[in-house]
Amino acid sequence: MDAVRPRDRILDTADALFFSVGVRAVGVDRIVAEAGVARATFFKHFPTKDHLIAAYLERRAERARTDLMALREDHRAQPQRILSAIADVVDDYRNLPGFRGCEFINAAAEFADPAHPAHRLAIDHRQWVTDFLVEVLADMGHDDAYATARAMMMVRTGALVGASLEIGVADSSIGTLLWNTLATRGLRAMTSAD
């Protein structure tokens, strides 16, 4: 007997399918079949597919936040190392087998209505990551943490979207160079002023 609870099996199955194929491309019937649950069980845990999509994105966001907070804790003595570690994580992520783009960017594109829960969760996650970067940059003594964090998010977005369009192209040197340049830009100005 499978020890994984039905709700978790449904969510695990949806996670794999949504990430590899796309949220709109996967129907409830396929999730039910691959999770090995009855339709009634699916709808008991997720009244609509939108509820499942929200749970999927919430779980992905929580994992990302936990990972980022762990990076911050691991490198608290050297905050600039946090930014390098994030660049490494983005590079690793975009080079995963079958990578087809960031799940949050894809969800925002697939559900363009700003009122849709998937779109809202994508925006909320992006704001959380931006706020996290602002805090890290401020801890480093960056002179314009907010503007730099926003620019870093544009670089991150470009790297992730670019990777989904350039299948098989693993060169991330341009994105990493831009990221690292932004990370140190405000610091140089402060150091030279001292």
Coordinates of N, CA and C in Angstrom, one line a residue:
M1 N 0.8 -1.2 0.0 CA 0.0 0.0 0.0 C 0.9 1.2 0.0
D2 N 0.5 2.2 -0.8 CA 1.3 3.5 -0.9 C 1.1 4.3 0.4
A3 N 2.3 4.6 1.0 CA 2.2 5.4 2.3 C 2.0 6.9 2.1
V4 N 2.1 7.3 0.8 CA 1.8 8.7 0.6 C 0.3 9.0 0.6
R5 N -0.1 10.0 1.3 CA -1.5 10.4 1.4 C -2.0 10.8 0.0
P6 N -3.3 10.5 -0.2 CA -3.8 10.8 -1.5 C -3.7 12.3 -1.9
R7 N -3.9 13.2 -1.0 CA -3.7 14.7 -1.3 C -2.3 14.9 -1.8
D8 N -1.3 14.4 -1.1 CA 0.1 14.6 -1.5 C 0.4 13.9 -2.8
R9 N -0.2 12.7 -3.1 CA 0.0 12.1 -4.4 C -0.5 12.9 -5.5
I10 N -1.7 13.5 -5.3 CA -2.3 14.4 -6.3 C -1.4 15.6 -6.5
L11 N -0.9 16.2 -5.4 CA -0.1 17.4 -5.6 C 1.3 17.1 -6.2
D12 N 1.9 15.9 -5.8 CA 3.2 15.5 -6.4 C 3.0 15.3 -7.9
T13 N 1.9 14.6 -8.2 CA 1.7 14.3 -9.7 C 1.5 15.6 -10.4
A14 N 0.6 16.5 -9.9 CA 0.4 17.8 -10.6 C 1.7 18.6 -10.7
D15 N 2.5 18.6 -9.6 CA 3.7 19.3 -9.6 C 4.6 18.8 -10.8
A16 N 4.8 17.5 -10.9 CA 5.6 17.0 -12.0 C 5.0 17.3 -13.4
L17 N 3.7 17.2 -13.5 CA 3.1 17.4 -14.8 C 3.1 18.9 -15.2
F18 N 2.7 19.7 -14.2 CA 2.6 21.2 -14.5 C 3.9 21.7 -14.9
F19 N 5.0 21.3 -14.1 CA 6.3 21.8 -14.4 C 6.8 21.3 -15.8
S20 N 6.5 20.1 -16.1 CA 7.1 19.5 -17.4 C 6.3 19.8 -18.6
V21 N 5.0 20.0 -18.4 CA 4.1 20.1 -19.6 C 3.4 21.5 -19.6
G22 N 3.1 22.0 -18.5 CA 2.3 23.2 -18.4 C 1.0 23.0 -17.7
V23 N 0.6 24.1 -17.0 CA -0.6 24.0 -16.2 C -1.9 23.7 -17.0
R24 N -2.0 24.5 -18.1 CA -3.3 24.4 -18.9 C -3.3 23.1 -19.7
A25 N -2.1 22.6 -20.0 CA -2.0 21.4 -20.9 C -2.4 20.1 -20.2
V26 N -2.5 20.2 -18.9 CA -2.8 19.0 -18.1 C -4.2 19.1 -17.5
G27 N -5.0 18.0 -17.8 CA -6.3 18.0 -17.3 C -6.5 17.2 -16.0
V28 N -7.6 17.4 -15.3 CA -7.8 16.7 -14.1 C -7.8 15.2 -14.3
D29 N -8.3 14.7 -15.4 CA -8.4 13.2 -15.7 C -7.0 12.6 -15.7
R30 N -6.0 13.3 -16.3 CA -4.7 12.8 -16.4 C -4.0 12.8 -15.0
I31 N -4.3 13.8 -14.2 CA -3.7 13.9 -12.9 C -4.3 12.8 -12.0
V32 N -5.6 12.6 -12.1 CA -6.3 11.5 -11.4 C -5.7 10.1 -11.8
A33 N -5.5 9.9 -13.0 CA -5.0 8.6 -13.5 C -3.6 8.4 -13.0
E34 N -2.7 9.4 -13.2 CA -1.3 9.2 -12.8 C -1.1 9.2 -11.3
A35 N -2.0 9.9 -10.6 CA -1.9 9.8 -9.1 C -2.4 8.6 -8.5
G36 N -3.2 7.9 -9.3 CA -3.9 6.6 -8.9 C -4.9 6.9 -7.8
V37 N -5.7 7.9 -8.0 CA -6.8 8.2 -7.1 C -8.1 8.3 -7.9
A38 N -9.2 8.3 -7.1 CA -10.5 8.4 -7.7 C -10.8 9.9 -7.9
R39 N -11.7 10.2 -8.9 CA -12.1 11.6 -9.1 C -12.7 12.2 -7.9
A40 N -13.5 11.4 -7.2 CA -14.1 11.9 -5.9 C -13.0 12.3 -4.9
T41 N -11.9 11.5 -4.9 CA -10.8 11.8 -4.0 C -10.2 13.2 -4.4
F42 N -9.9 13.3 -5.7 CA -9.4 14.5 -6.2 C -10.2 15.7 -5.7
F43 N -11.5 15.7 -6.0 CA -12.4 16.8 -5.7 C -12.6 17.0 -4.2
K44 N -12.4 16.0 -3.4 CA -12.5 16.1 -2.0 C -11.4 17.0 -1.5
H45 N -10.2 16.9 -2.1 CA -9.0 17.7 -1.6 C -8.9 19.0 -2.4
F46 N -9.3 19.0 -3.6 CA -9.2 20.2 -4.5 C -10.5 20.4 -5.2
P47 N -11.4 21.3 -4.7 CA -12.7 21.4 -5.3 C -12.7 21.8 -6.8
T48 N -11.7 22.5 -7.2 CA -11.5 22.9 -8.6 C -10.0 22.7 -9.0
K49 N -9.8 22.7 -10.3 CA -8.4 22.7 -10.8 C -7.6 23.9 -10.3
D50 N -8.3 25.0 -10.2 CA -7.7 26.3 -9.7 C -7.2 26.1 -8.3
H51 N -7.9 25.4 -7.5 CA -7.5 25.1 -6.1 C -6.2 24.3 -6.1
L52 N -6.1 23.4 -7.0 CA -4.9 22.5 -7.2 C -3.7 23.4 -7.7
I53 N -4.0 24.3 -8.7 CA -2.9 25.1 -9.2 C -2.4 26.0 -8.1
A54 N -3.3 26.6 -7.3 CA -2.9 27.4 -6.2 C -2.0 26.7 -5.2
A55 N -2.4 25.4 -4.8 CA -1.6 24.6 -3.9 C -0.3 24.3 -4.5
Y56 N -0.2 24.0 -5.8 CA 1.1 23.8 -6.5 C 2.0 25.0 -6.4
L57 N 1.5 26.1 -6.7 CA 2.3 27.3 -6.7 C 2.7 27.7 -5.2
E58 N 1.8 27.6 -4.3 CA 2.1 27.9 -2.9 C 3.2 27.0 -2.4
R59 N 3.1 25.7 -2.8 CA 4.2 24.8 -2.3 C 5.5 25.1 -3.0
R60 N 5.5 25.4 -4.3 CA 6.8 25.8 -4.9 C 7.3 27.1 -4.3
A61 N 6.5 28.0 -4.0 CA 6.9 29.3 -3.4 C 7.5 29.0 -2.0
E62 N 6.9 28.2 -1.2 CA 7.4 27.9 0.1 C 8.7 27.2 0.0
R63 N 8.9 26.3 -0.9 CA 10.2 25.6 -1.1 C 11.3 26.7 -1.4
A64 N 11.0 27.5 -2.4 CA 11.9 28.6 -2.8 C 12.3 29.5 -1.6
R65 N 11.3 29.9 -0.9 CA 11.6 30.8 0.3 C 12.4 30.1 1.3
T66 N 12.1 28.8 1.6 CA 12.9 28.1 2.6 C 14.3 27.9 2.1
D67 N 14.5 27.7 0.8 CA 15.9 27.6 0.2 C 16.6 28.9 0.3
L68 N 16.0 30.0 0.0 CA 16.6 31.3 0.0 C 17.0 31.7 1.5
M69 N 16.1 31.4 2.4 CA 16.4 31.7 3.8 C 17.5 30.9 4.3
A70 N 17.6 29.6 3.9 CA 18.8 28.8 4.3 C 20.1 29.3 3.7
L71 N 20.0 29.8 2.4 CA 21.2 30.4 1.8 C 21.7 31.6 2.6
R72 N 20.7 32.4 3.0 CA 21.0 33.6 3.8 C 21.6 33.2 5.1
E73 N 21.1 32.2 5.8 CA 21.6 31.8 7.1 C 23.0 31.2 6.9
D74 N 23.2 30.4 5.9 CA 24.5 29.8 5.6 C 25.6 30.8 5.3
H75 N 25.2 32.0 4.8 CA 26.2 33.0 4.4 C 26.0 34.3 5.1
R76 N 25.5 34.2 6.3 CA 25.2 35.5 7.1 C 26.4 36.3 7.2
A77 N 27.6 35.7 7.5 CA 28.8 36.5 7.7 C 29.3 37.1 6.4
Q78 N 28.9 36.6 5.3 CA 29.3 37.1 4.0 C 28.1 37.3 3.1
P79 N 27.4 38.4 3.3 CA 26.1 38.5 2.5 C 26.3 38.6 1.0
Q80 N 27.4 39.1 0.6 CA 27.7 39.1 -0.9 C 27.7 37.7 -1.5
R81 N 28.1 36.7 -0.6 CA 28.1 35.3 -1.1 C 26.7 34.8 -1.3
I82 N 25.7 35.3 -0.6 CA 24.3 34.9 -0.8 C 23.9 35.2 -2.3
L83 N 24.3 36.3 -2.8 CA 23.9 36.7 -4.2 C 24.6 35.8 -5.2
S84 N 25.9 35.4 -4.9 CA 26.5 34.5 -5.8 C 25.9 33.1 -5.8
A85 N 25.5 32.7 -4.6 CA 24.8 31.4 -4.4 C 23.5 31.4 -5.1
I86 N 22.8 32.5 -5.1 CA 21.5 32.6 -5.8 C 21.7 32.5 -7.3
A87 N 22.7 33.2 -7.8 CA 23.1 33.1 -9.2 C 23.4 31.6 -9.6
D88 N 24.1 30.9 -8.7 CA 24.4 29.5 -9.0 C 23.1 28.7 -9.0
V89 N 22.2 28.9 -8.1 CA 20.9 28.2 -8.0 C 20.1 28.4 -9.3
V90 N 20.1 29.7 -9.8 CA 19.4 30.0 -11.0 C 20.0 29.2 -12.2
D91 N 21.3 29.2 -12.2 CA 22.0 28.5 -13.3 C 21.7 27.0 -13.3
D92 N 21.7 26.4 -12.1 CA 21.4 25.0 -11.9 C 20.0 24.7 -12.3
Y93 N 19.1 25.6 -11.9 CA 17.7 25.4 -12.2 C 17.4 25.4 -13.6
R94 N 17.9 26.4 -14.3 CA 17.7 26.5 -15.8 C 18.3 25.5 -16.6
N95 N 19.2 24.7 -16.0 CA 19.9 23.6 -16.7 C 19.3 22.2 -16.3
L96 N 18.2 22.2 -15.6 CA 17.6 21.0 -15.2 C 17.1 20.3 -16.5
P97 N 17.2 18.9 -16.6 CA 16.6 18.2 -17.7 C 15.1 18.5 -17.8
G98 N 14.7 18.9 -19.0 CA 13.3 19.1 -19.3 C 12.8 20.5 -18.8
F99 N 13.8 21.4 -18.4 CA 13.4 22.7 -18.0 C 12.6 23.4 -19.1
R100 N 11.5 24.0 -18.8 CA 10.7 24.7 -19.7 C 10.2 26.1 -19.2
G101 N 11.0 26.6 -18.3 CA 10.7 27.9 -17.8 C 10.3 27.9 -16.3
C102 N 10.4 29.1 -15.7 CA 10.0 29.3 -14.3 C 8.5 29.0 -14.2
E103 N 8.1 28.2 -13.2 CA 6.7 27.9 -13.0 C 5.9 29.2 -12.7
F104 N 6.5 30.2 -12.0 CA 5.7 31.4 -11.7 C 5.6 32.3 -12.9
I105 N 6.6 32.4 -13.7 CA 6.5 33.2 -15.0 C 5.5 32.5 -15.9
N106 N 5.6 31.2 -16.0 CA 4.7 30.4 -16.9 C 3.3 30.6 -16.4
A107 N 3.0 30.5 -15.1 CA 1.7 30.6 -14.6 C 1.1 32.0 -14.8
A108 N 1.9 33.0 -14.7 CA 1.5 34.4 -15.0 C 1.1 34.5 -16.4
A109 N 1.9 33.9 -17.3 CA 1.6 34.0 -18.7 C 0.4 33.1 -19.1
E110 N 0.2 31.9 -18.5 CA -0.9 31.1 -18.8 C -2.2 31.6 -18.3
F111 N -2.1 32.4 -17.2 CA -3.3 33.0 -16.5 C -3.1 34.5 -16.5
A112 N -3.3 35.1 -17.6 CA -3.0 36.6 -17.7 C -3.9 37.5 -16.9
D113 N -5.1 37.0 -16.5 CA -6.0 37.8 -15.8 C -5.4 38.1 -14.4
P114 N -5.1 39.4 -14.0 CA -4.5 39.7 -12.8 C -5.3 39.2 -11.6
A115 N -6.6 38.9 -11.7 CA -7.4 38.5 -10.6 C -7.3 37.0 -10.4
H116 N -6.8 36.3 -11.4 CA -6.7 34.8 -11.3 C -5.7 34.4 -10.2
P117 N -6.1 33.5 -9.3 CA -5.2 33.1 -8.2 C -3.8 32.7 -8.6
A118 N -3.6 32.1 -9.8 CA -2.3 31.7 -10.2 C -1.5 32.9 -10.6
H119 N -2.1 33.9 -11.2 CA -1.4 35.1 -11.6 C -1.0 35.9 -10.3
R120 N -1.9 36.0 -9.4 CA -1.7 36.7 -8.1 C -0.6 36.0 -7.3
L121 N -0.6 34.7 -7.2 CA 0.5 34.0 -6.5 C 1.9 34.2 -7.2
A122 N 1.9 34.3 -8.5 CA 3.1 34.5 -9.2 C 3.7 35.9 -8.9
I123 N 2.8 36.9 -8.9 CA 3.2 38.3 -8.5 C 3.6 38.3 -7.1
D124 N 2.9 37.7 -6.2 CA 3.3 37.7 -4.8 C 4.6 37.1 -4.5
H125 N 4.9 36.0 -5.2 CA 6.2 35.3 -5.1 C 7.3 36.2 -5.6
R126 N 7.1 36.8 -6.7 CA 8.1 37.7 -7.3 C 8.4 38.9 -6.3
Q127 N 7.3 39.4 -5.7 CA 7.5 40.5 -4.8 C 8.3 40.0 -3.6
W128 N 8.0 38.8 -3.1 CA 8.7 38.3 -1.9 C 10.2 38.1 -2.3
V129 N 10.6 37.6 -3.4 CA 12.0 37.5 -3.8 C 12.6 38.8 -3.9
T130 N 11.9 39.8 -4.5 CA 12.5 41.1 -4.6 C 12.8 41.7 -3.3
D131 N 11.8 41.6 -2.3 CA 12.0 42.1 -1.0 C 13.2 41.4 -0.3
F132 N 13.3 40.1 -0.5 CA 14.4 39.3 0.0 C 15.8 39.9 -0.5
L133 N 15.8 40.2 -1.8 CA 17.1 40.7 -2.4 C 17.3 42.1 -1.8
V134 N 16.3 42.9 -1.6 CA 16.5 44.3 -1.1 C 17.1 44.1 0.3
E135 N 16.6 43.2 1.1 CA 17.2 43.0 2.5 C 18.6 42.6 2.4
V136 N 19.0 41.6 1.5 CA 20.3 41.2 1.4 C 21.3 42.3 1.0
L137 N 20.8 43.0 0.0 CA 21.6 44.2 -0.5 C 21.8 45.2 0.5
A138 N 20.7 45.5 1.3 CA 20.8 46.5 2.4 C 21.8 46.0 3.4
D139 N 21.8 44.7 3.8 CA 22.7 44.2 4.7 C 24.1 44.3 4.3
M140 N 24.3 44.3 3.0 CA 25.7 44.5 2.4 C 26.1 45.9 2.4
G141 N 25.2 46.8 2.7 CA 25.5 48.2 2.6 C 25.4 48.8 1.3
H142 N 24.5 48.2 0.4 CA 24.3 48.7 -0.9 C 23.7 50.1 -0.9
D143 N 24.1 51.0 -1.8 CA 23.6 52.3 -1.8 C 22.2 52.5 -2.4
D144 N 21.7 51.6 -3.2 CA 20.4 51.6 -3.8 C 19.8 50.2 -3.9
A145 N 19.5 49.6 -2.8 CA 19.1 48.2 -2.7 C 17.9 47.9 -3.5
Y146 N 16.9 48.8 -3.5 CA 15.6 48.5 -4.1 C 15.8 48.5 -5.7
A147 N 16.4 49.6 -6.2 CA 16.6 49.6 -7.7 C 17.5 48.4 -8.2
T148 N 18.5 48.1 -7.4 CA 19.4 47.0 -7.8 C 18.6 45.7 -7.7
A149 N 17.8 45.5 -6.6 CA 17.0 44.2 -6.5 C 16.1 44.1 -7.7
R150 N 15.5 45.2 -8.1 CA 14.6 45.1 -9.3 C 15.3 44.8 -10.5
A151 N 16.5 45.4 -10.7 CA 17.3 45.1 -11.9 C 17.8 43.6 -11.8
M152 N 18.1 43.1 -10.7 CA 18.5 41.7 -10.5 C 17.3 40.8 -10.9
M153 N 16.1 41.2 -10.5 CA 15.0 40.3 -10.9 C 14.8 40.3 -12.4
M154 N 15.1 41.4 -13.1 CA 15.0 41.5 -14.5 C 16.0 40.5 -15.1
V155 N 17.2 40.5 -14.6 CA 18.3 39.6 -15.1 C 17.8 38.2 -14.9
R156 N 17.3 37.9 -13.7 CA 16.9 36.5 -13.3 C 15.8 36.1 -14.3
T157 N 14.8 37.0 -14.5 CA 13.7 36.7 -15.4 C 14.2 36.4 -16.8
G158 N 15.1 37.3 -17.3 CA 15.6 37.1 -18.6 C 16.4 35.8 -18.7
A159 N 17.2 35.4 -17.7 CA 17.9 34.2 -17.7 C 17.0 33.0 -17.8
L160 N 15.9 33.0 -17.0 CA 15.0 31.9 -17.0 C 14.1 31.8 -18.2
V161 N 13.7 32.9 -18.7 CA 12.9 32.9 -20.0 C 13.8 32.5 -21.1
G162 N 15.0 33.1 -21.2 CA 16.0 32.7 -22.2 C 16.3 31.3 -22.3
A163 N 16.5 30.7 -21.1 CA 16.8 29.2 -21.0 C 15.6 28.4 -21.6
S164 N 14.4 28.8 -21.3 CA 13.3 28.1 -21.8 C 13.1 28.2 -23.4
L165 N 13.7 29.2 -23.9 CA 13.6 29.4 -25.4 C 14.8 28.9 -26.1
E166 N 15.9 28.7 -25.4 CA 17.1 28.3 -26.0 C 17.5 26.9 -25.5
I167 N 16.6 25.9 -25.7 CA 16.8 24.6 -25.3 C 18.2 24.0 -25.7
G168 N 18.9 23.5 -24.7 CA 20.2 22.9 -25.0 C 21.3 23.9 -25.0
V169 N 21.0 25.2 -24.8 CA 22.1 26.2 -24.6 C 22.3 26.4 -23.1
A170 N 23.4 26.0 -22.6 CA 23.7 26.1 -21.2 C 24.6 27.2 -20.8
D171 N 24.9 28.1 -21.7 CA 25.8 29.2 -21.4 C 25.0 30.3 -20.5
S172 N 25.4 30.4 -19.3 CA 24.8 31.4 -18.4 C 25.7 32.5 -18.1
S173 N 26.8 32.6 -18.7 CA 27.9 33.6 -18.3 C 27.4 35.0 -18.4
I174 N 26.6 35.3 -19.4 CA 26.1 36.7 -19.5 C 25.2 37.1 -18.4
G175 N 24.2 36.2 -18.0 CA 23.4 36.4 -16.9 C 24.1 36.5 -15.6
T176 N 25.1 35.6 -15.4 CA 25.9 35.7 -14.2 C 26.7 36.9 -14.1
L177 N 27.3 37.3 -15.2 CA 28.1 38.5 -15.3 C 27.2 39.8 -14.9
L178 N 26.0 39.9 -15.5 CA 25.2 41.0 -15.2 C 24.7 41.0 -13.7
W179 N 24.4 39.8 -13.2 CA 24.0 39.6 -11.8 C 25.1 40.1 -10.9
N180 N 26.3 39.6 -11.1 CA 27.4 40.0 -10.2 C 27.8 41.4 -10.4
T181 N 27.6 42.0 -11.6 CA 27.9 43.4 -11.7 C 26.9 44.2 -10.9
L182 N 25.6 43.9 -11.0 CA 24.6 44.6 -10.2 C 24.9 44.4 -8.7
A183 N 25.3 43.2 -8.3 CA 25.5 43.0 -6.9 C 26.6 43.9 -6.3
T184 N 27.6 44.2 -7.1 CA 28.7 44.9 -6.6 C 28.7 46.4 -7.0
R185 N 27.8 46.8 -7.9 CA 27.8 48.2 -8.4 C 27.7 49.2 -7.3
G186 N 26.7 49.1 -6.4 CA 26.6 50.1 -5.4 C 27.7 50.0 -4.3
L187 N 28.3 48.9 -4.2 CA 29.4 48.7 -3.2 C 30.6 49.5 -3.7
R188 N 30.9 49.4 -5.0 CA 32.0 50.1 -5.5 C 31.9 51.6 -5.3
A189 N 30.7 52.1 -5.5 CA 30.5 53.6 -5.3 C 30.7 53.9 -3.8
M190 N 30.3 53.1 -2.9 CA 30.5 53.4 -1.5 C 31.9 53.3 -1.1
T191 N 32.6 52.2 -1.6 CA 34.0 52.0 -1.3 C 34.9 53.1 -1.8
S192 N 34.6 53.6 -3.0 CA 35.5 54.7 -3.5 C 35.2 56.0 -2.9
A193 N 34.0 56.1 -2.2 CA 33.7 57.4 -1.5 C 34.4 57.5 -0.2
D194 N 34.8 56.3 0.4 CA 35.4 56.3 1.7 C 36.8 56.9 1.7

